[in-house]
Short mmCIF file of C-alpha atoms in Angstrom, two decimals:
data_model
loop_
_atom_site.label_atom_id
_atom_site.label_comp_id
_atom_site.label_asym_id
_atom_site.label_seq_id
_atom_site.Cartn_x
_atom_site.Cartn_y
_atom_site.Cartn_z
CA UNK I 271 -63.38 -129.61 104.44
CA UNK I 272 -62.11 -132.85 103.85
CA UNK I 273 -59.02 -132.63 106.48
CA UNK I 274 -59.03 -132.77 110.11
CA UNK I 275 -56.19 -130.99 112.41
CA UNK I 276 -56.27 -130.95 116.32
CA UNK I 277 -58.04 -128.44 117.49
CA UNK I 278 -55.40 -128.19 120.83
CA UNK I 279 -53.37 -124.65 121.35
CA UNK I 280 -49.47 -124.98 120.30
CA UNK I 281 -47.18 -123.70 123.57
CA UNK I 282 -47.74 -120.45 123.57
CA UNK I 283 -44.45 -119.44 125.26
CA UNK I 284 -41.43 -120.24 123.12
CA UNK I 285 -38.00 -118.66 123.42
CA UNK I 286 -37.48 -115.84 121.19
CA UNK I 287 -35.38 -117.37 118.60
CA UNK I 288 -38.16 -120.46 118.58
CA UNK I 289 -40.40 -117.76 117.36
CA UNK I 290 -38.32 -116.13 114.69
CA UNK I 291 -37.39 -119.74 113.19
CA UNK I 292 -41.06 -120.25 112.91
CA UNK I 293 -42.07 -116.48 111.08
CA UNK I 294 -38.93 -117.46 108.87
CA UNK I 295 -41.38 -119.88 107.34
CA UNK I 296 -44.55 -117.81 107.54
CA UNK I 297 -46.30 -116.54 104.13
CA UNK I 298 -45.27 -113.58 102.94
CA UNK I 299 -47.58 -111.21 100.12
CA UNK I 300 -45.39 -110.39 97.34
CA UNK I 301 -46.81 -106.69 97.00
CA UNK I 302 -43.96 -104.22 98.38
CA UNK I 303 -41.60 -106.92 98.77
CA UNK I 304 -38.09 -105.86 96.72
CA UNK I 305 -37.49 -108.97 94.41
CA UNK I 306 -34.05 -110.48 93.24
CA UNK I 307 -33.96 -111.41 89.25
CA UNK I 308 -31.09 -113.77 89.14
CA UNK I 309 -29.36 -114.89 85.97
CA UNK I 310 -29.30 -118.71 86.80
CA UNK I 311 -27.27 -121.13 85.29
CA UNK I 312 -28.44 -123.79 86.57
CA UNK I 313 -31.42 -125.26 86.53
CA UNK I 314 -33.72 -124.02 89.75
CA UNK I 315 -35.73 -126.69 89.64
CA UNK I 316 -33.35 -129.46 90.24
CA UNK I 317 -35.42 -130.55 93.51
CA UNK I 318 -38.01 -131.51 91.35
CA UNK I 319 -42.51 -130.63 92.11
CA UNK I 320 -44.49 -132.33 94.83
CA UNK I 321 -48.09 -132.05 95.67
CA UNK I 322 -49.78 -133.28 99.01
CA UNK I 323 -52.53 -132.88 101.42
CA UNK I 324 -55.28 -132.86 98.99
CA UNK I 325 -58.88 -131.57 100.26
CA UNK I 326 -62.04 -131.56 98.74
CA UNK I 327 -61.41 -128.23 96.76
CA UNK I 328 -57.55 -127.92 96.51
CA UNK I 329 -53.62 -129.47 97.16
CA UNK I 330 -50.71 -127.78 98.24
CA UNK I 331 -48.01 -127.66 95.69
CA UNK I 332 -44.63 -127.41 96.33
CA UNK I 333 -40.91 -126.86 94.84
CA UNK I 334 -37.78 -125.20 96.39
CA UNK I 335 -35.79 -123.13 93.98
CA UNK I 336 -32.30 -124.54 94.47
CA UNK I 337 -29.73 -123.67 90.97
CA UNK I 338 -26.86 -125.78 93.45
CA UNK I 339 -28.52 -127.91 95.20
CA UNK I 340 -25.73 -129.23 97.16
CA UNK I 341 -24.61 -125.72 98.86
CA UNK I 342 -26.71 -124.76 101.67
CA UNK I 343 -28.03 -121.66 100.08
CA UNK I 344 -28.66 -123.75 97.10
CA UNK I 345 -26.95 -121.39 94.71
CA UNK I 346 -29.91 -118.92 95.49
CA UNK I 347 -29.05 -115.09 95.99
CA UNK I 348 -30.08 -114.21 99.91
CA UNK I 349 -33.42 -112.18 98.27
CA UNK I 350 -36.54 -112.76 97.89
CA UNK I 351 -38.04 -114.22 94.60
CA UNK I 352 -41.68 -114.72 92.50
CA UNK I 353 -42.39 -118.06 91.43
CA UNK I 354 -45.56 -118.41 89.21
CA UNK I 355 -47.78 -121.41 89.20
CA UNK I 356 -50.36 -122.97 86.98
CA UNK I 357 -53.38 -125.89 87.32
CA UNK I 358 -54.59 -127.26 84.67
CA UNK I 359 -57.10 -130.24 83.93
CA UNK I 360 -54.54 -131.17 81.21
CA UNK I 361 -51.32 -132.56 81.24
CA UNK I 362 -50.61 -130.31 78.51
CA UNK I 363 -51.80 -127.18 80.80
CA UNK I 364 -53.91 -125.42 78.25
CA UNK I 365 -57.01 -125.77 80.08
CA UNK I 366 -55.60 -123.34 83.05
CA UNK I 367 -57.70 -123.32 86.03
CA UNK I 368 -55.78 -121.23 88.84
CA UNK I 369 -53.14 -119.55 88.49
CA UNK I 370 -50.96 -117.17 90.64
CA UNK I 371 -47.54 -116.35 92.27
CA UNK I 372 -45.61 -117.39 95.37
CA UNK I 373 -42.79 -116.01 96.97
CA UNK I 374 -39.67 -118.48 97.33
CA UNK I 375 -37.42 -116.57 100.40
CA UNK I 376 -33.75 -117.55 101.65
CA UNK I 377 -34.90 -117.82 105.32
CA UNK I 378 -37.31 -121.00 104.01
CA UNK I 379 -34.69 -122.03 101.67
CA UNK I 380 -36.75 -120.69 98.79
CA UNK I 381 -39.33 -123.07 99.23
CA UNK I 382 -42.94 -122.19 97.99
CA UNK I 383 -45.86 -123.82 99.46
CA UNK I 384 -48.88 -123.29 97.12
CA UNK I 385 -52.59 -123.75 99.13
CA UNK I 386 -54.27 -124.33 95.76
CA UNK I 387 -58.15 -124.08 96.99
CA UNK I 388 -61.49 -123.62 94.63
CA UNK I 389 -60.94 -127.46 93.06
CA UNK I 390 -63.33 -129.99 91.39
CA UNK I 391 -63.30 -132.59 94.10
CA UNK I 392 -62.20 -136.29 93.33
CA UNK I 393 -60.47 -135.39 90.12
CA UNK I 394 -57.03 -135.52 88.39
CA UNK I 395 -55.25 -131.92 87.71
CA UNK I 396 -51.99 -131.32 86.77
CA UNK I 397 -49.14 -128.00 87.92
CA UNK I 398 -46.14 -126.63 87.28
CA UNK I 399 -43.99 -123.04 88.13
CA UNK I 400 -42.29 -121.15 86.39
CA UNK I 401 -38.98 -118.53 88.01
CA UNK I 402 -35.81 -116.58 87.14
CA UNK I 403 -36.83 -117.59 82.91
CA UNK I 404 -36.91 -121.09 83.72
CA UNK I 405 -39.93 -124.00 83.45
CA UNK I 406 -40.44 -126.77 86.56
CA UNK I 407 -41.48 -130.27 84.85
CA UNK I 408 -45.41 -130.74 85.27
CA UNK I 409 -46.47 -132.61 88.15
CA UNK I 410 -49.71 -134.65 88.43
CA UNK I 411 -52.08 -134.17 91.72
CA UNK I 412 -55.52 -134.90 92.70
CA UNK I 413 -57.90 -133.80 94.68
CA UNK I 414 -60.12 -135.85 97.61
CA UNK I 415 -63.74 -136.62 97.35
CA UNK I 416 -66.61 -134.43 99.08
CA UNK I 417 -66.72 -135.63 102.41
CA UNK I 418 -69.15 -138.42 102.36
CA UNK I 419 -69.42 -139.09 99.10
CA UNK I 420 -69.44 -142.69 97.65
CA UNK I 421 -66.03 -143.18 96.59
CA UNK I 422 -66.05 -146.66 94.05
CA UNK I 423 -62.28 -147.01 94.53
CA UNK I 424 -58.60 -145.61 96.30
CA UNK I 425 -55.38 -146.78 95.68
CA UNK I 426 -52.82 -145.95 97.81
CA UNK I 427 -49.55 -146.56 98.24
CA UNK I 428 -47.01 -146.77 101.33
CA UNK I 429 -43.18 -146.16 101.51
CA UNK I 430 -40.48 -145.92 104.50
CA UNK I 431 -36.96 -145.88 105.19
CA UNK I 432 -34.88 -145.12 102.30
CA UNK I 433 -31.75 -144.40 102.94
CA UNK I 434 -29.73 -142.81 100.44
CA UNK I 435 -26.36 -145.01 101.06
CA UNK I 436 -27.86 -148.02 101.56
CA UNK I 437 -29.71 -149.01 98.01
CA UNK I 438 -31.15 -147.60 95.16
CA UNK I 439 -34.74 -146.67 94.04
CA UNK I 440 -36.02 -148.90 91.72
CA UNK I 441 -38.86 -149.04 93.81
CA UNK I 442 -40.09 -145.48 92.72
CA UNK I 443 -40.48 -146.35 89.07
CA UNK I 444 -42.49 -149.38 89.63
CA UNK I 445 -44.59 -147.41 92.23
CA UNK I 446 -44.57 -144.68 89.52
CA UNK I 447 -46.64 -147.38 87.03
CA UNK I 448 -48.93 -147.97 89.68
CA UNK I 449 -50.31 -144.47 88.91
CA UNK I 450 -51.88 -144.42 92.57
CA UNK I 451 -54.33 -141.97 94.11
CA UNK I 452 -52.25 -141.14 97.11
CA UNK I 453 -48.97 -142.03 98.48
CA UNK I 454 -47.96 -141.82 102.08
CA UNK I 455 -44.75 -141.82 103.34
CA UNK I 456 -44.28 -143.37 107.27
CA UNK I 457 -40.54 -142.08 108.06
CA UNK I 458 -37.22 -142.03 107.55
CA UNK I 459 -36.85 -140.37 104.63
CA UNK I 460 -33.71 -139.12 105.25
CA UNK I 461 -31.01 -140.81 107.20
CA UNK I 462 -28.98 -138.43 109.26
CA UNK I 463 -25.19 -140.43 109.49
CA UNK I 464 -22.07 -139.67 108.37
CA UNK I 465 -21.16 -141.00 104.96
CA UNK I 466 -19.83 -144.24 104.12
CA UNK I 467 -22.03 -146.71 105.53
CA UNK I 468 -20.92 -150.02 104.79
CA UNK I 469 -21.43 -151.29 101.43
CA UNK I 470 -22.43 -148.00 100.35
CA UNK I 471 -23.48 -147.90 96.73
CA UNK I 472 -23.70 -143.96 96.62
CA UNK I 473 -22.80 -141.32 99.63
CA UNK I 474 -24.21 -138.41 101.07
CA UNK I 475 -23.17 -135.14 99.91
CA UNK I 476 -22.06 -134.02 103.54
CA UNK I 477 -21.26 -135.15 106.76
CA UNK I 478 -23.88 -135.78 109.67
CA UNK I 479 -26.26 -132.36 109.94
CA UNK I 480 -26.99 -130.83 112.96
CA UNK I 481 -28.12 -127.18 111.61
CA UNK I 482 -30.11 -125.50 109.06
CA UNK I 483 -27.61 -125.50 106.95
CA UNK I 484 -26.26 -129.28 106.93
CA UNK I 485 -30.28 -130.49 106.87
CA UNK I 486 -30.85 -128.38 103.66
CA UNK I 487 -27.72 -130.35 102.09
CA UNK I 488 -28.52 -133.68 103.30
CA UNK I 489 -31.80 -133.47 101.46
CA UNK I 490 -31.17 -131.85 98.46
CA UNK I 491 -29.17 -134.74 98.16
CA UNK I 492 -32.11 -137.54 98.27
CA UNK I 493 -34.21 -135.53 96.21
CA UNK I 494 -31.39 -135.10 93.48
CA UNK I 495 -32.91 -138.55 92.62
CA UNK I 496 -34.45 -138.47 89.41
CA UNK I 497 -37.00 -141.58 90.79
CA UNK I 498 -37.80 -140.36 93.96
CA UNK I 499 -38.34 -136.83 91.73
CA UNK I 500 -40.91 -138.71 90.08
CA UNK I 501 -42.52 -140.43 92.54
CA UNK I 502 -43.34 -137.12 94.16
CA UNK I 503 -44.90 -135.87 90.32
CA UNK I 504 -47.03 -138.61 90.08
CA UNK I 505 -49.73 -138.12 93.12
CA UNK I 506 -50.13 -136.28 96.02
CA UNK I 507 -48.24 -137.40 99.25
CA UNK I 508 -48.96 -137.40 102.49
CA UNK I 509 -46.29 -137.31 105.02
CA UNK I 510 -45.11 -137.98 108.70
CA UNK I 511 -41.05 -138.76 109.70
CA UNK I 512 -39.69 -141.21 111.94
CA UNK I 513 -36.16 -140.81 113.92
CA UNK I 514 -33.77 -140.49 111.47
CA UNK I 515 -35.35 -136.91 109.86
CA UNK I 516 -33.57 -135.54 113.65
CA UNK I 517 -31.17 -138.40 115.03
CA UNK I 518 -31.44 -142.14 115.83
CA UNK I 519 -33.72 -143.16 118.08
CA UNK I 520 -34.60 -139.70 119.76
CA UNK I 521 -37.84 -138.99 121.69
CA UNK I 522 -39.31 -135.72 122.51
CA UNK I 523 -36.05 -133.64 124.04
CA UNK I 524 -33.50 -136.66 123.45
CA UNK I 525 -31.82 -138.23 121.17
CA UNK I 526 -30.88 -141.89 121.99
CA UNK I 527 -27.17 -141.25 124.33
CA UNK I 528 -27.92 -137.33 124.77
CA UNK I 529 -28.88 -135.76 128.90
CA UNK I 530 -28.53 -132.52 127.38
CA UNK I 531 -32.46 -131.64 126.23
CA UNK I 532 -31.51 -128.15 125.37
CA UNK I 533 -29.03 -128.54 123.03
CA UNK I 534 -30.90 -131.64 121.35
CA UNK I 535 -33.94 -129.10 121.20
CA UNK I 536 -31.69 -126.72 118.90
CA UNK I 537 -31.06 -129.42 116.89
CA UNK I 538 -34.74 -130.22 116.84
CA UNK I 539 -35.71 -127.48 115.58
CA UNK I 540 -33.45 -126.96 112.59
CA UNK I 541 -34.07 -130.78 111.46
CA UNK I 542 -37.99 -129.64 111.74
CA UNK I 543 -37.42 -126.39 109.52
CA UNK I 544 -35.20 -128.35 106.98
CA UNK I 545 -38.47 -130.94 107.02
CA UNK I 546 -41.18 -128.33 106.53
CA UNK I 547 -38.89 -127.01 103.75
CA UNK I 548 -38.76 -130.19 101.99
CA UNK I 549 -42.86 -131.60 102.06
CA UNK I 550 -45.68 -130.59 100.81
CA UNK I 551 -47.29 -129.68 103.77
CA UNK I 552 -49.71 -127.05 104.82
CA UNK I 553 -48.62 -123.50 106.34
CA UNK I 554 -50.24 -124.92 109.84
CA UNK I 555 -47.64 -127.44 110.28
CA UNK I 556 -44.74 -124.91 109.43
CA UNK I 557 -42.39 -125.48 112.63
CA UNK I 558 -42.02 -123.09 115.36
CA UNK I 559 -38.67 -123.53 116.89
CA UNK I 560 -38.43 -127.17 118.21
CA UNK I 561 -42.68 -127.46 117.95
CA UNK I 562 -44.08 -128.45 114.41
CA UNK I 563 -47.79 -129.62 114.34
CA UNK I 564 -48.09 -133.11 112.76
CA UNK I 565 -50.61 -135.31 113.26
CA UNK I 566 -54.11 -135.10 111.21
CA UNK I 567 -57.11 -136.80 109.46
CA UNK I 568 -57.82 -137.14 105.70
CA UNK I 569 -60.97 -138.15 104.40
CA UNK I 570 -61.63 -140.13 101.15
CA UNK I 571 -64.84 -139.67 101.08
CA UNK I 572 -67.60 -142.35 102.97
CA UNK I 573 -65.19 -144.57 101.47
CA UNK I 574 -62.16 -144.41 104.04
CA UNK I 575 -60.32 -142.15 106.89
CA UNK I 576 -56.59 -141.77 107.08
CA UNK I 577 -55.30 -140.96 110.79
CA UNK I 578 -51.67 -139.97 110.51
CA UNK I 579 -49.69 -139.93 113.34
CA UNK I 580 -46.26 -138.62 115.05
CA UNK I 581 -44.87 -141.20 117.03
CA UNK I 582 -41.40 -139.26 117.82
CA UNK I 583 -42.12 -135.77 119.07
CA UNK I 584 -44.25 -136.44 122.21
CA UNK I 585 -43.65 -139.99 123.85
CA UNK I 586 -42.69 -139.92 127.48
CA UNK I 587 -38.69 -141.80 127.89
CA UNK I 588 -37.89 -145.59 127.02
CA UNK I 589 -38.80 -148.08 129.82
CA UNK I 590 -36.05 -149.75 131.70
CA UNK I 591 -33.13 -147.76 131.47
CA UNK I 592 -30.46 -147.60 133.27
CA UNK I 593 -29.98 -144.53 135.68
CA UNK I 594 -27.37 -141.83 134.66
CA UNK I 595 -25.34 -141.03 131.14
CA UNK I 596 -24.50 -144.66 130.50
CA UNK I 597 -25.55 -145.60 127.18
CA UNK I 598 -29.22 -146.27 126.59
CA UNK I 599 -30.52 -149.61 125.70
CA UNK I 600 -33.26 -150.40 122.19
CA UNK I 601 -33.50 -154.24 123.25
CA UNK I 602 -35.10 -153.96 127.37
CA UNK I 603 -36.99 -157.13 129.01
CA UNK I 604 -39.67 -156.86 130.75
CA UNK I 605 -40.12 -154.70 133.94
CA UNK I 606 -42.61 -152.44 135.65
CA UNK I 607 -42.21 -149.03 133.96
CA UNK I 608 -42.64 -151.16 130.87
CA UNK I 609 -46.69 -151.66 131.94
CA UNK I 610 -46.96 -147.97 133.63
CA UNK I 611 -50.77 -147.55 132.48
CA UNK I 612 -49.79 -144.01 132.48
CA UNK I 613 -47.11 -144.29 129.48
CA UNK I 614 -47.75 -142.95 125.51
CA UNK I 615 -46.09 -142.99 122.81
CA UNK I 616 -48.10 -139.92 121.59
CA UNK I 617 -48.60 -137.87 124.24
CA UNK I 618 -51.52 -137.27 125.74
CA UNK I 619 -53.42 -134.15 123.58
CA UNK I 620 -52.50 -136.37 119.89
CA UNK I 621 -53.56 -139.42 122.01
CA UNK I 622 -56.55 -137.88 123.06
CA UNK I 623 -57.21 -136.17 119.34
CA UNK I 624 -57.04 -140.19 117.97
CA UNK I 625 -59.46 -141.52 120.00
CA UNK I 626 -61.93 -139.27 119.45
CA UNK I 627 -61.48 -138.76 115.65
CA UNK I 628 -61.60 -142.72 116.05
CA UNK I 629 -65.03 -142.63 117.83
CA UNK I 630 -66.90 -140.57 115.48
CA UNK I 631 -64.96 -141.87 112.26
CA UNK I 632 -67.87 -142.93 109.46
CA UNK I 633 -65.99 -144.18 106.80
CA UNK I 634 -66.06 -147.43 106.05
CA UNK I 635 -61.98 -148.10 106.09
CA UNK I 636 -59.81 -146.80 108.92
CA UNK I 637 -56.30 -146.18 107.79
CA UNK I 638 -53.93 -145.55 110.75
CA UNK I 639 -50.93 -144.13 109.45
CA UNK I 640 -47.83 -144.34 111.50
CA UNK I 641 -44.00 -145.62 111.58
CA UNK I 642 -43.66 -149.05 112.78
CA UNK I 643 -45.35 -152.37 113.21
CA UNK I 644 -47.79 -151.75 115.68
CA UNK I 645 -48.48 -155.23 117.18
CA UNK I 646 -46.25 -156.83 119.59
CA UNK I 647 -42.89 -158.39 118.49
CA UNK I 648 -40.96 -160.60 120.97
CA UNK I 649 -37.35 -161.02 119.97
CA UNK I 650 -34.34 -162.88 121.25
CA UNK I 651 -33.51 -166.82 120.77
CA UNK I 652 -36.75 -168.28 119.86
CA UNK I 653 -35.54 -171.40 121.83
CA UNK I 654 -35.89 -169.60 124.93
CA UNK I 655 -39.54 -169.51 125.44
CA UNK I 656 -39.47 -168.60 128.89
CA UNK I 657 -37.49 -164.79 127.45
CA UNK I 658 -38.89 -162.17 126.31
CA UNK I 659 -37.11 -158.83 124.85
CA UNK I 660 -38.68 -155.66 123.19
CA UNK I 661 -37.88 -153.04 121.18
CA UNK I 662 -38.00 -149.96 124.36
CA UNK I 663 -37.91 -147.77 120.80
CA UNK I 664 -41.51 -148.80 118.78
CA UNK I 665 -45.09 -149.88 120.68
CA UNK I 666 -43.82 -152.59 122.77
CA UNK I 667 -42.24 -149.75 125.23
CA UNK I 668 -45.90 -148.29 125.47
CA UNK I 669 -48.06 -151.08 125.68
CA UNK I 670 -50.85 -149.07 126.96
CA UNK I 671 -50.96 -147.06 125.02
CA UNK I 672 -51.42 -149.84 122.32
CA UNK I 673 -54.20 -151.25 124.32
CA UNK I 674 -56.11 -148.18 124.59
CA UNK I 675 -56.62 -147.58 120.95
CA UNK I 676 -57.01 -151.31 119.94
CA UNK I 677 -60.23 -151.22 122.90
CA UNK I 678 -61.18 -148.03 120.77
CA UNK I 679 -61.73 -149.53 117.63
CA UNK I 680 -63.50 -152.51 119.10
CA UNK I 681 -65.63 -150.48 121.81
CA UNK I 682 -66.22 -147.94 119.53
CA UNK I 683 -67.04 -150.31 116.40
CA UNK I 684 -64.62 -148.49 113.95
CA UNK I 685 -65.15 -150.00 110.84
CA UNK I 686 -62.63 -152.32 109.42
CA UNK I 687 -59.51 -150.56 111.59
CA UNK I 688 -55.60 -151.12 109.99
CA UNK I 689 -52.52 -149.71 111.19
CA UNK I 690 -49.75 -149.27 108.25
CA UNK I 691 -46.32 -148.60 109.55
CA UNK I 692 -42.75 -148.51 108.50
CA UNK I 693 -39.25 -148.38 110.49
CA UNK I 694 -38.42 -152.35 110.85
CA UNK I 695 -37.10 -152.67 106.84
CA UNK I 696 -39.45 -155.62 106.41
CA UNK I 697 -42.29 -156.69 105.21
CA UNK I 698 -44.85 -157.98 108.23
CA UNK I 699 -48.44 -158.64 108.71
CA UNK I 700 -50.08 -159.31 112.18
CA UNK I 701 -53.62 -159.40 113.93
CA UNK I 702 -53.79 -156.66 116.31
CA UNK I 703 -55.93 -158.44 119.90
CA UNK I 704 -56.75 -157.28 123.14
CA UNK I 705 -54.97 -160.28 124.32
CA UNK I 706 -52.20 -161.93 122.47
CA UNK I 707 -54.31 -165.17 121.98
CA UNK I 708 -57.71 -163.31 121.53
CA UNK I 709 -59.97 -162.64 117.50
CA UNK I 710 -58.31 -159.68 116.25
CA UNK I 711 -59.60 -156.26 116.53
CA UNK I 712 -57.78 -154.64 113.78
CA UNK I 713 -54.94 -155.80 111.65
CA UNK I 714 -51.23 -154.46 110.71
CA UNK I 715 -49.24 -154.46 107.64
CA UNK I 716 -45.31 -153.00 107.00
CA UNK I 717 -44.65 -152.14 103.60
CA UNK I 718 -41.02 -152.97 104.27
CA UNK I 719 -38.07 -150.51 103.08
CA UNK I 720 -37.31 -148.45 99.54
CA UNK I 721 -34.11 -149.35 100.25
CA UNK I 722 -32.70 -149.34 103.69
CA UNK I 723 -31.41 -153.48 104.49
CA UNK I 724 -33.27 -155.37 106.78
CA UNK I 725 -31.86 -159.17 107.09
CA UNK I 726 -34.57 -160.88 109.30
CA UNK I 727 -37.25 -163.67 108.00
CA UNK I 728 -39.75 -165.26 109.93
CA UNK I 729 -37.59 -166.35 112.97
CA UNK I 730 -40.13 -164.53 114.90
CA UNK I 731 -43.48 -166.56 114.41
CA UNK I 732 -42.28 -169.58 117.34
CA UNK I 733 -42.78 -166.28 120.00
CA UNK I 734 -45.15 -164.35 117.85
CA UNK I 735 -47.83 -166.76 116.62
CA UNK I 736 -50.27 -163.46 116.02
CA UNK I 737 -47.80 -162.41 113.24
CA UNK I 738 -48.36 -163.73 109.62
CA UNK I 739 -45.59 -162.64 107.91
CA UNK I 740 -42.36 -161.11 108.15
CA UNK I 741 -39.52 -161.09 105.44
CA UNK I 742 -36.82 -158.76 105.39
CA UNK I 743 -34.42 -159.57 103.13
CA UNK I 744 -36.43 -157.80 100.43
CA UNK I 745 -37.05 -154.11 99.68
CA UNK I 746 -39.97 -152.31 97.68
CA UNK I 747 -43.40 -151.00 99.33
CA UNK I 748 -47.26 -151.60 100.14
CA UNK I 749 -49.88 -150.95 97.79
CA UNK I 750 -53.36 -150.76 99.41
CA UNK I 751 -56.56 -150.94 96.90
CA UNK I 752 -59.61 -150.38 98.48
CA UNK I 753 -63.01 -150.42 97.45
CA UNK I 754 -66.45 -150.87 98.88
CA UNK I 755 -66.28 -155.06 98.51
CA UNK I 756 -63.36 -156.23 97.52
CA UNK I 757 -59.56 -154.86 98.85
CA UNK I 758 -56.40 -156.12 99.57
CA UNK I 759 -52.93 -155.32 100.23
CA UNK I 760 -50.08 -156.31 98.40
CA UNK I 761 -46.65 -156.23 99.13
CA UNK I 762 -44.12 -154.79 96.52
CA UNK I 763 -40.65 -155.90 95.91
CA UNK I 764 -37.73 -155.46 93.48
CA UNK I 765 -35.28 -158.01 92.32
CA UNK I 766 -32.29 -156.33 94.23
CA UNK I 767 -32.21 -152.86 94.96
CA UNK I 768 -28.72 -152.52 95.35
CA UNK I 769 -28.84 -151.87 91.82
CA UNK I 770 -30.05 -148.45 89.41
CA UNK I 771 -33.05 -150.54 88.00
CA UNK I 772 -34.51 -154.10 88.82
CA UNK I 773 -37.65 -155.60 88.44
CA UNK I 774 -40.89 -156.62 90.70
CA UNK I 775 -42.48 -158.78 91.81
CA UNK I 776 -45.73 -159.12 94.47
CA UNK I 777 -44.23 -161.07 97.70
CA UNK I 778 -47.89 -161.50 99.81
CA UNK I 779 -51.16 -160.80 99.01
CA UNK I 780 -53.44 -159.85 101.62
CA UNK I 781 -57.66 -159.84 101.50
CA UNK I 782 -59.49 -157.04 103.23
CA UNK I 783 -62.67 -158.23 103.77
CA UNK I 784 -65.32 -156.10 105.07
CA UNK I 785 -66.62 -156.79 108.31
CA UNK I 786 -63.75 -159.80 109.13
CA UNK I 787 -61.05 -158.08 110.83
CA UNK I 788 -57.71 -159.62 110.94
CA UNK I 789 -54.94 -160.86 108.43
CA UNK I 790 -56.34 -163.03 105.60
CA UNK I 791 -53.75 -164.37 102.57
CA UNK I 792 -55.92 -163.76 99.20
#
């Protein structure tokens, strides 16, 4: 097996309603279940197909039946529906090597997550679904190489922040042309706000979601985009979330303003259920109420290991905040609480898991896939050199947690550590060091945003000399090409995300040198 998950147990005691929410997503045998045989006039595969979580012997195949995607039930009847699936060695689907049937159940939004096994390591496959007399598009996927196997190359693309209203998804058209082996999505797959953003080029289909029905319509809005569907169909995805999949700047059991943890956890449970319904995740990730196990690691032969983490669900509260129910700030100055050595953005069990995985990794390249810029970013007026401001919502609110990871990279002699991120709506490249003026231990890259608007540029250089690139004026994604010898990070930017189609160019390219950490211009 090439995919590792943490060995800690989930919470043992959950409210009865939360347990039922988890059972609603559990798989069920087709035998003995009365299936609906609806006659659907509209395409039941309106949201496309996807694959994800590749292992050496298999992948997850995903679809959701939704002939009327902008209705909360997708236009499906309130009964289970049988869905046939096939995996083939050729795109024409003539050499079928695996096939079967799954149940699309109403209490899981008529989504299916097929965990296909028995495949060969390190090769391409194609797949499709059939249901209610209709056939889905054919998707391309691939398995991971065998654990420890020599691998010549890995091309992965990573993306984040695809606000539907803020722009079009022309970046995905170019990502499809890259024919990546793997796509990482690092958060903000949806945005939860009400329709009507300033400068919107298209509108969300429903008001701000706070329950299962609302989140289903919001995801359907996003997944109805044909370019996003094409990106899902071209390669397996490995995903994590940030804040907007639930609510802006939330952490643990609080949203950015709320002091009603119980009420917020009900919303979080709905958001997590619908996130699972729409992502190609394994059953072990299925949520139980407001809890969902999302952190895991993936080996790509001996060439690379990807450690995917969740920096939202378990974090300690924001530091340096006013007492009482006043609005909690995102921009903070320094304070003793911020520097508390016990604070964690990952939570103690997840952090312990990550440190153990890093210490045991034998991969040549180690990619920490997380949500934001991991390097310190001092904000404010660069002319005021004595004034320090930070964002409380990212790693700068938890510097001791960051320091423990950097220390583990150095002490365990982790090979070629690189942190990938999203969130900030900018392309960024920076050195990660134990002290601001110390030598690089690792590098960190943020691959812009698919459509969410930024605007900042190199105004941070005066206070942040370890940041070698920062550009928020353009949209796009990152492409990472790894080989045992010469590797490269490329920032790919579209000319104009406000138009439906747009040319693309390389914004910057960085050489990744085996055994030499830090950011190096190519």
